[in-house]
């Protein structure tokens, strides 16, 4: 078997401004398309589990089963374990893993789930093949990814236009694909899934209330200046510190607009492995 391509550099890192977003995520707001397929006895693999909030929700939904959360970054797993412990969950464990080469036997899980993962990996088609390999016949592979080019907002903001252009360039220079959402079905077909076995859907997050705008704009304003993304933007020659400060100000200005509205489009695929 050929050696898997090296995983792309994770653009965001795990700065507090990033975890502010990741810990907000739940199975309800980030994996609703999967929930109707879950059964209490199922064994689930959650890839790219981060701080473990979705993982913990999945564990509660399979009380007679088990959930394994994995992430490529060892440090974040302590946060995930703490999340599970705080909720008193005993049917969940965590491990370090690379989605290109999962350290699990064939046919190990009823469901393999990945939220906001494939946009950050070096070879998403190989990742999907690995996810299918460790899924039991008749089981499901569930993948959801944002599509940055499809994000839209009001009112118009040259600063946010600059943010989007900059984010695309930084992410792609790191080996990722920020417009992954629209590509999920195509990647699944290339990974060997039949068209009839793929259910492709989409869903959005919308930020429009004063509290939502303040939260969303604040985390991006901070992320633009202080996260690994900021370091990679300047270190890679994509932006100066002055440009990042201007983008950060644009985020805060948008967040203060009473008429402000922002939506994040996600592509979703629910693939069934042939029995």
PDB file of C-alpha atoms in Angstrom, residues 2 22 26 41 62 103 111 113 127 147 157 160 166 170 175 182 186 199-201 205 214 223 232 258 260:
ATOM      1  CA  UNK A   2       1.443   3.426  -0.890  1.00  0.00           C
ATOM      2  CA  UNK A  22     -15.311  24.362  18.720  1.00  0.00           C
ATOM      3  CA  UNK A  26     -23.124  20.105  19.458  1.00  0.00           C
ATOM      4  CA  UNK A  41     -26.209  -0.024  20.493  1.00  0.00           C
ATOM      5  CA  UNK A  62     -25.674   5.526  21.919  1.00  0.00           C
ATOM      6  CA  UNK A 103      -5.111   2.341  13.423  1.00  0.00           C
ATOM      7  CA  UNK A 111     -20.735   4.877  12.162  1.00  0.00           C
ATOM      8  CA  UNK A 113     -18.215  10.698  11.696  1.00  0.00           C
ATOM      9  CA  UNK A 127      -9.317   9.754   4.130  1.00  0.00           C
ATOM     10  CA  UNK A 147     -17.640  25.972   2.257  1.00  0.00           C
ATOM     11  CA  UNK A 157     -17.666  44.924   3.913  1.00  0.00           C
ATOM     12  CA  UNK A 160     -14.543  40.885   5.242  1.00  0.00           C
ATOM     13  CA  UNK A 166      -6.773  35.872   2.804  1.00  0.00           C
ATOM     14  CA  UNK A 170      -3.573  30.697   3.853  1.00  0.00           C
ATOM     15  CA  UNK A 175      -2.465  21.985   1.906  1.00  0.00           C
ATOM     16  CA  UNK A 182     -19.221  21.539  -2.278  1.00  0.00           C
ATOM     17  CA  UNK A 186     -17.307  14.283  -5.650  1.00  0.00           C
ATOM     18  CA  UNK A 199     -27.054  11.166   0.459  1.00  0.00           C
ATOM     19  CA  UNK A 200     -25.807  14.723  -0.068  1.00  0.00           C
ATOM     20  CA  UNK A 201     -27.393  17.572   1.870  1.00  0.00           C
ATOM     21  CA  UNK A 205     -25.260  28.347  10.784  1.00  0.00           C
ATOM     22  CA  UNK A 214     -20.872  39.693  18.984  1.00  0.00           C
ATOM     23  CA  UNK A 223      -8.418  34.579  15.705  1.00  0.00           C
ATOM     24  CA  UNK A 232       0.704  31.347   9.245  1.00  0.00           C
ATOM     25  CA  UNK A 258     -27.759  46.254  13.947  1.00  0.00           C
ATOM     26  CA  UNK A 260     -25.598  42.538  10.415  1.00  0.00           C
TER      27      UNK A 260
END
